[in-house]
Amino acid sequence: MSSVKRIVFFLLGTVSAVVLMFGYHTSTSGPEAAAPPVGGPVSGSVGSAPTPTPTAGAGSGSGGDGGDDSSAATPTPAASPSPSASSTSPAPSASSKSTTSTVTGDVAQTQWGPVQVKLTLQAGKITDVSVVQYPNGNHRDAEINDYALPVLIDETVQAQSAQIDMVSGATVTSDGYIRSLQSALDQAK
């Protein structure tokens, strides 16, 4: 009789595991999964980090905590002011030996959302990086990118190329970042 009990417990455990797996809501479920990021661009030089700012009325869409979070505020990173970042490039003068230019890379579509990078170059050297678009559809996306984007920006400024390491735990965003970065570098040539 003990072998019958083992079989029954095994089947019940398997059924429970399958039900739990299909009942889990990820950041790809819900209406906000396909929505573009609502926050401003993330930019920074070495040592800067995005600053989250609350936005009223936006829910996370994941439903992961089981509570009604339709009235909760979702943090969205705001642009960090950077003295070297500019939306327009100054016109080169005859007396200036180095010119500053900005180049925006192509949008890299990832499973969590689009990623787009904008570079500021001075005399062919990367002086600043802004992440114009990035996944931030829910609290977890914002948490991951608040950590990962400053690391990717620092590595880009240090490496002066797209040959940088991915950030563990943010491999999808890192991959999109590197693809958009390479696109921007190709346009800058």
mmCIF file of C-alpha atoms in Angstrom:
data_model
loop_
_atom_site.group_PDB
_atom_site.id
_atom_site.type_symbol
_atom_site.label_atom_id
_atom_site.label_comp_id
_atom_site.label_asym_id
_atom_site.label_seq_id
_atom_site.Cartn_x
_atom_site.Cartn_y
_atom_site.Cartn_z
ATOM 1 C CA MET A 1 0.000 0.000 0.000
ATOM 2 C CA SER A 2 2.945 2.406 0.561
ATOM 3 C CA SER A 3 3.816 2.415 -3.174
ATOM 4 C CA VAL A 4 0.270 3.594 -3.969
ATOM 5 C CA LYS A 5 0.645 6.421 -1.442
ATOM 6 C CA ARG A 6 3.955 7.442 -3.014
ATOM 7 C CA ILE A 7 2.378 7.571 -6.460
ATOM 8 C CA VAL A 8 -0.558 9.631 -5.187
ATOM 9 C CA PHE A 9 1.756 12.092 -3.385
ATOM 10 C CA PHE A 10 3.965 12.356 -6.476
ATOM 11 C CA LEU A 11 0.980 13.143 -8.704
ATOM 12 C CA LEU A 12 -0.428 15.672 -6.240
ATOM 13 C CA GLY A 13 2.971 17.377 -5.978
ATOM 14 C CA THR A 14 3.341 17.516 -9.761
ATOM 15 C CA VAL A 15 -0.137 18.947 -10.234
ATOM 16 C CA SER A 16 0.497 21.547 -7.520
ATOM 17 C CA ALA A 17 3.784 22.607 -9.121
ATOM 18 C CA VAL A 18 2.170 22.974 -12.559
ATOM 19 C CA VAL A 19 -0.702 25.029 -11.121
ATOM 20 C CA LEU A 20 1.754 27.325 -9.318
ATOM 21 C CA MET A 21 3.883 27.804 -12.444
ATOM 22 C CA PHE A 22 0.924 28.741 -14.635
ATOM 23 C CA GLY A 23 -0.527 31.000 -11.955
ATOM 24 C CA TYR A 24 2.652 33.088 -11.604
ATOM 25 C CA HIS A 25 2.377 36.530 -13.240
ATOM 26 C CA THR A 26 5.534 37.879 -14.833
ATOM 27 C CA SER A 27 6.343 41.359 -16.081
ATOM 28 C CA THR A 28 5.265 40.261 -19.568
ATOM 29 C CA SER A 29 1.654 39.837 -18.506
ATOM 30 C CA GLY A 30 -0.841 42.624 -18.223
ATOM 31 C CA PRO A 31 -1.575 45.758 -20.247
ATOM 32 C CA GLU A 32 1.592 47.616 -19.239
ATOM 33 C CA ALA A 33 3.922 44.915 -20.610
ATOM 34 C CA ALA A 34 3.924 46.369 -24.123
ATOM 35 C CA ALA A 35 3.789 50.003 -23.032
ATOM 36 C CA PRO A 36 6.833 52.168 -23.704
ATOM 37 C CA PRO A 37 8.745 53.503 -20.703
ATOM 38 C CA VAL A 38 7.071 56.464 -19.044
ATOM 39 C CA GLY A 39 10.144 57.867 -17.316
ATOM 40 C CA GLY A 40 12.640 60.242 -18.766
ATOM 41 C CA PRO A 41 15.988 59.147 -20.091
ATOM 42 C CA VAL A 42 18.730 57.929 -17.817
ATOM 43 C CA SER A 43 22.048 59.592 -18.373
ATOM 44 C CA GLY A 44 25.214 59.923 -16.545
ATOM 45 C CA SER A 45 28.888 60.170 -16.469
ATOM 46 C CA VAL A 46 31.051 58.022 -14.310
ATOM 47 C CA GLY A 47 29.578 57.770 -10.821
ATOM 48 C CA SER A 48 26.029 58.986 -11.540
ATOM 49 C CA ALA A 49 22.887 56.954 -10.937
ATOM 50 C CA PRO A 50 19.267 57.382 -12.012
ATOM 51 C CA THR A 51 16.957 58.923 -9.435
ATOM 52 C CA PRO A 52 13.506 57.324 -9.130
ATOM 53 C CA THR A 53 10.564 59.685 -8.944
ATOM 54 C CA PRO A 54 7.043 58.522 -8.101
ATOM 55 C CA THR A 55 4.273 58.797 -10.666
ATOM 56 C CA ALA A 56 0.721 58.699 -9.322
ATOM 57 C CA GLY A 57 -1.899 56.360 -10.777
ATOM 58 C CA ALA A 58 0.393 53.861 -12.494
ATOM 59 C CA GLY A 59 0.135 50.231 -11.394
ATOM 60 C CA SER A 60 2.819 47.612 -11.705
ATOM 61 C CA GLY A 61 0.708 45.263 -13.803
ATOM 62 C CA SER A 62 2.413 42.179 -12.422
ATOM 63 C CA GLY A 63 0.027 41.460 -9.546
ATOM 64 C CA GLY A 64 2.854 39.532 -7.920
ATOM 65 C CA ASP A 65 2.095 40.551 -4.333
ATOM 66 C CA GLY A 66 -1.595 39.694 -4.509
ATOM 67 C CA GLY A 67 -2.634 43.167 -3.369
ATOM 68 C CA ASP A 68 -4.536 45.788 -5.303
ATOM 69 C CA ASP A 69 -1.820 48.150 -6.430
ATOM 70 C CA SER A 70 -3.864 50.137 -8.928
ATOM 71 C CA SER A 71 -3.478 53.276 -6.830
ATOM 72 C CA ALA A 72 0.181 52.711 -5.896
ATOM 73 C CA ALA A 73 2.893 54.919 -7.284
ATOM 74 C CA THR A 74 5.448 53.344 -9.598
ATOM 75 C CA PRO A 75 8.958 54.777 -9.410
ATOM 76 C CA THR A 76 10.334 55.869 -12.751
ATOM 77 C CA PRO A 77 13.924 56.958 -13.163
ATOM 78 C CA ALA A 78 14.357 60.601 -14.094
ATOM 79 C CA ALA A 79 17.152 62.078 -16.096
ATOM 80 C CA SER A 80 20.261 62.908 -14.144
ATOM 81 C CA PRO A 81 21.549 66.330 -15.027
ATOM 82 C CA SER A 82 24.921 66.146 -16.646
ATOM 83 C CA PRO A 83 26.979 69.142 -17.658
ATOM 84 C CA SER A 84 28.384 67.305 -20.680
ATOM 85 C CA ALA A 85 25.030 66.081 -21.990
ATOM 86 C CA SER A 86 23.260 68.286 -24.489
ATOM 87 C CA SER A 87 20.324 67.788 -26.774
ATOM 88 C CA THR A 88 22.025 69.633 -29.597
ATOM 89 C CA SER A 89 25.582 69.655 -30.717
ATOM 90 C CA PRO A 90 27.353 72.985 -30.735
ATOM 91 C CA ALA A 91 28.489 74.186 -34.132
ATOM 92 C CA PRO A 92 32.204 73.694 -34.529
ATOM 93 C CA SER A 93 34.158 76.918 -34.611
ATOM 94 C CA ALA A 94 37.291 77.519 -36.564
ATOM 95 C CA SER A 95 39.306 78.014 -33.388
ATOM 96 C CA SER A 96 38.061 74.908 -31.570
ATOM 97 C CA LYS A 97 40.154 71.796 -31.944
ATOM 98 C CA SER A 98 37.609 69.382 -30.486
ATOM 99 C CA THR A 99 33.983 69.101 -31.469
ATOM 100 C CA THR A 100 31.153 67.709 -29.385
ATOM 101 C CA SER A 101 28.463 65.622 -31.018
ATOM 102 C CA THR A 102 25.587 63.439 -29.902
ATOM 103 C CA VAL A 103 24.564 60.224 -31.603
ATOM 104 C CA THR A 104 21.467 58.170 -30.822
ATOM 105 C CA GLY A 105 21.605 54.444 -31.440
ATOM 106 C CA ASP A 106 18.843 52.335 -32.927
ATOM 107 C CA VAL A 107 16.103 51.040 -30.640
ATOM 108 C CA ALA A 108 16.921 47.471 -29.593
ATOM 109 C CA GLN A 109 13.748 45.487 -28.912
ATOM 110 C CA THR A 110 14.065 43.039 -26.010
ATOM 111 C CA GLN A 111 11.577 40.688 -24.414
ATOM 112 C CA TRP A 112 11.102 43.187 -21.558
ATOM 113 C CA GLY A 113 10.890 46.319 -23.701
ATOM 114 C CA PRO A 114 12.919 48.648 -25.914
ATOM 115 C CA VAL A 115 16.419 49.879 -25.081
ATOM 116 C CA GLN A 116 17.993 52.919 -26.766
ATOM 117 C CA VAL A 117 21.318 54.627 -26.053
ATOM 118 C CA LYS A 118 22.471 58.184 -26.841
ATOM 119 C CA LEU A 119 26.192 59.019 -26.781
ATOM 120 C CA THR A 120 27.938 62.325 -26.371
ATOM 121 C CA LEU A 121 31.319 62.332 -28.078
ATOM 122 C CA GLN A 122 34.058 64.919 -27.863
ATOM 123 C CA ALA A 123 36.939 64.595 -30.314
ATOM 124 C CA GLY A 124 35.830 61.023 -31.020
ATOM 125 C CA LYS A 125 35.878 60.051 -27.331
ATOM 126 C CA ILE A 126 32.749 58.994 -25.395
ATOM 127 C CA THR A 127 32.216 61.579 -22.673
ATOM 128 C CA ASP A 128 28.622 60.813 -21.672
ATOM 129 C CA VAL A 129 25.975 58.151 -22.195
ATOM 130 C CA SER A 130 22.205 58.534 -21.863
ATOM 131 C CA VAL A 131 19.763 55.639 -21.925
ATOM 132 C CA VAL A 132 16.774 57.160 -23.711
ATOM 133 C CA GLN A 133 14.513 54.092 -23.514
ATOM 134 C CA TYR A 134 14.682 51.095 -21.223
ATOM 135 C CA PRO A 135 12.257 48.571 -19.705
ATOM 136 C CA ASN A 136 10.439 50.010 -16.690
ATOM 137 C CA GLY A 137 6.958 48.498 -16.909
ATOM 138 C CA ASN A 138 6.896 47.444 -13.265
ATOM 139 C CA HIS A 139 8.709 47.780 -9.942
ATOM 140 C CA ARG A 140 11.089 44.887 -10.653
ATOM 141 C CA ASP A 141 12.172 46.360 -14.010
ATOM 142 C CA ALA A 142 12.863 49.699 -12.323
ATOM 143 C CA GLU A 143 14.795 47.996 -9.532
ATOM 144 C CA ILE A 144 16.975 46.039 -11.974
ATOM 145 C CA ASN A 145 17.660 49.027 -14.222
ATOM 146 C CA ASP A 146 18.379 51.400 -11.333
ATOM 147 C CA TYR A 147 21.317 49.098 -10.613
ATOM 148 C CA ALA A 148 22.296 47.911 -14.108
ATOM 149 C CA LEU A 149 22.207 51.093 -16.199
ATOM 150 C CA PRO A 150 24.790 53.074 -14.174
ATOM 151 C CA VAL A 151 27.117 50.052 -14.335
ATOM 152 C CA LEU A 152 26.696 49.787 -18.128
ATOM 153 C CA ILE A 153 27.207 53.553 -18.526
ATOM 154 C CA ASP A 154 30.398 53.504 -16.419
ATOM 155 C CA GLU A 155 31.789 50.540 -18.351
ATOM 156 C CA THR A 156 31.029 52.247 -21.673
ATOM 157 C CA VAL A 157 32.848 55.441 -20.691
ATOM 158 C CA GLN A 158 35.822 53.433 -19.421
ATOM 159 C CA ALA A 159 36.012 50.993 -22.377
ATOM 160 C CA GLN A 160 35.264 53.609 -25.069
ATOM 161 C CA SER A 161 33.616 50.815 -27.078
ATOM 162 C CA ALA A 162 30.750 48.322 -27.040
ATOM 163 C CA GLN A 163 33.114 45.620 -25.747
ATOM 164 C CA ILE A 164 31.728 45.685 -22.199
ATOM 165 C CA ASP A 165 30.532 43.033 -19.770
ATOM 166 C CA MET A 166 26.862 42.302 -19.270
ATOM 167 C CA VAL A 167 25.373 42.950 -15.850
ATOM 168 C CA SER A 168 24.410 39.781 -14.005
ATOM 169 C CA GLY A 169 20.673 39.730 -13.364
ATOM 170 C CA ALA A 170 20.041 42.188 -16.203
ATOM 171 C CA THR A 171 21.272 40.218 -19.195
ATOM 172 C CA VAL A 172 18.307 41.063 -21.427
ATOM 173 C CA THR A 173 18.649 44.801 -20.800
ATOM 174 C CA SER A 174 22.446 44.516 -21.102
ATOM 175 C CA ASP A 175 22.107 42.816 -24.491
ATOM 176 C CA GLY A 176 19.732 45.517 -25.765
ATOM 177 C CA TYR A 177 22.013 48.237 -24.370
ATOM 178 C CA ILE A 178 25.067 46.783 -26.133
ATOM 179 C CA ARG A 179 23.187 46.435 -29.454
ATOM 180 C CA SER A 180 21.982 50.059 -29.326
ATOM 181 C CA LEU A 181 25.432 51.220 -28.183
ATOM 182 C CA GLN A 182 27.089 49.485 -31.135
ATOM 183 C CA SER A 183 24.554 51.087 -33.469
ATOM 184 C CA ALA A 184 25.388 54.543 -32.071
ATOM 185 C CA LEU A 185 29.124 53.884 -32.401
ATOM 186 C CA ASP A 186 28.645 52.748 -36.008
ATOM 187 C CA GLN A 187 26.767 55.980 -36.780
ATOM 188 C CA ALA A 188 29.511 58.059 -35.160
ATOM 189 C CA LYS A 189 32.197 56.728 -37.522
#
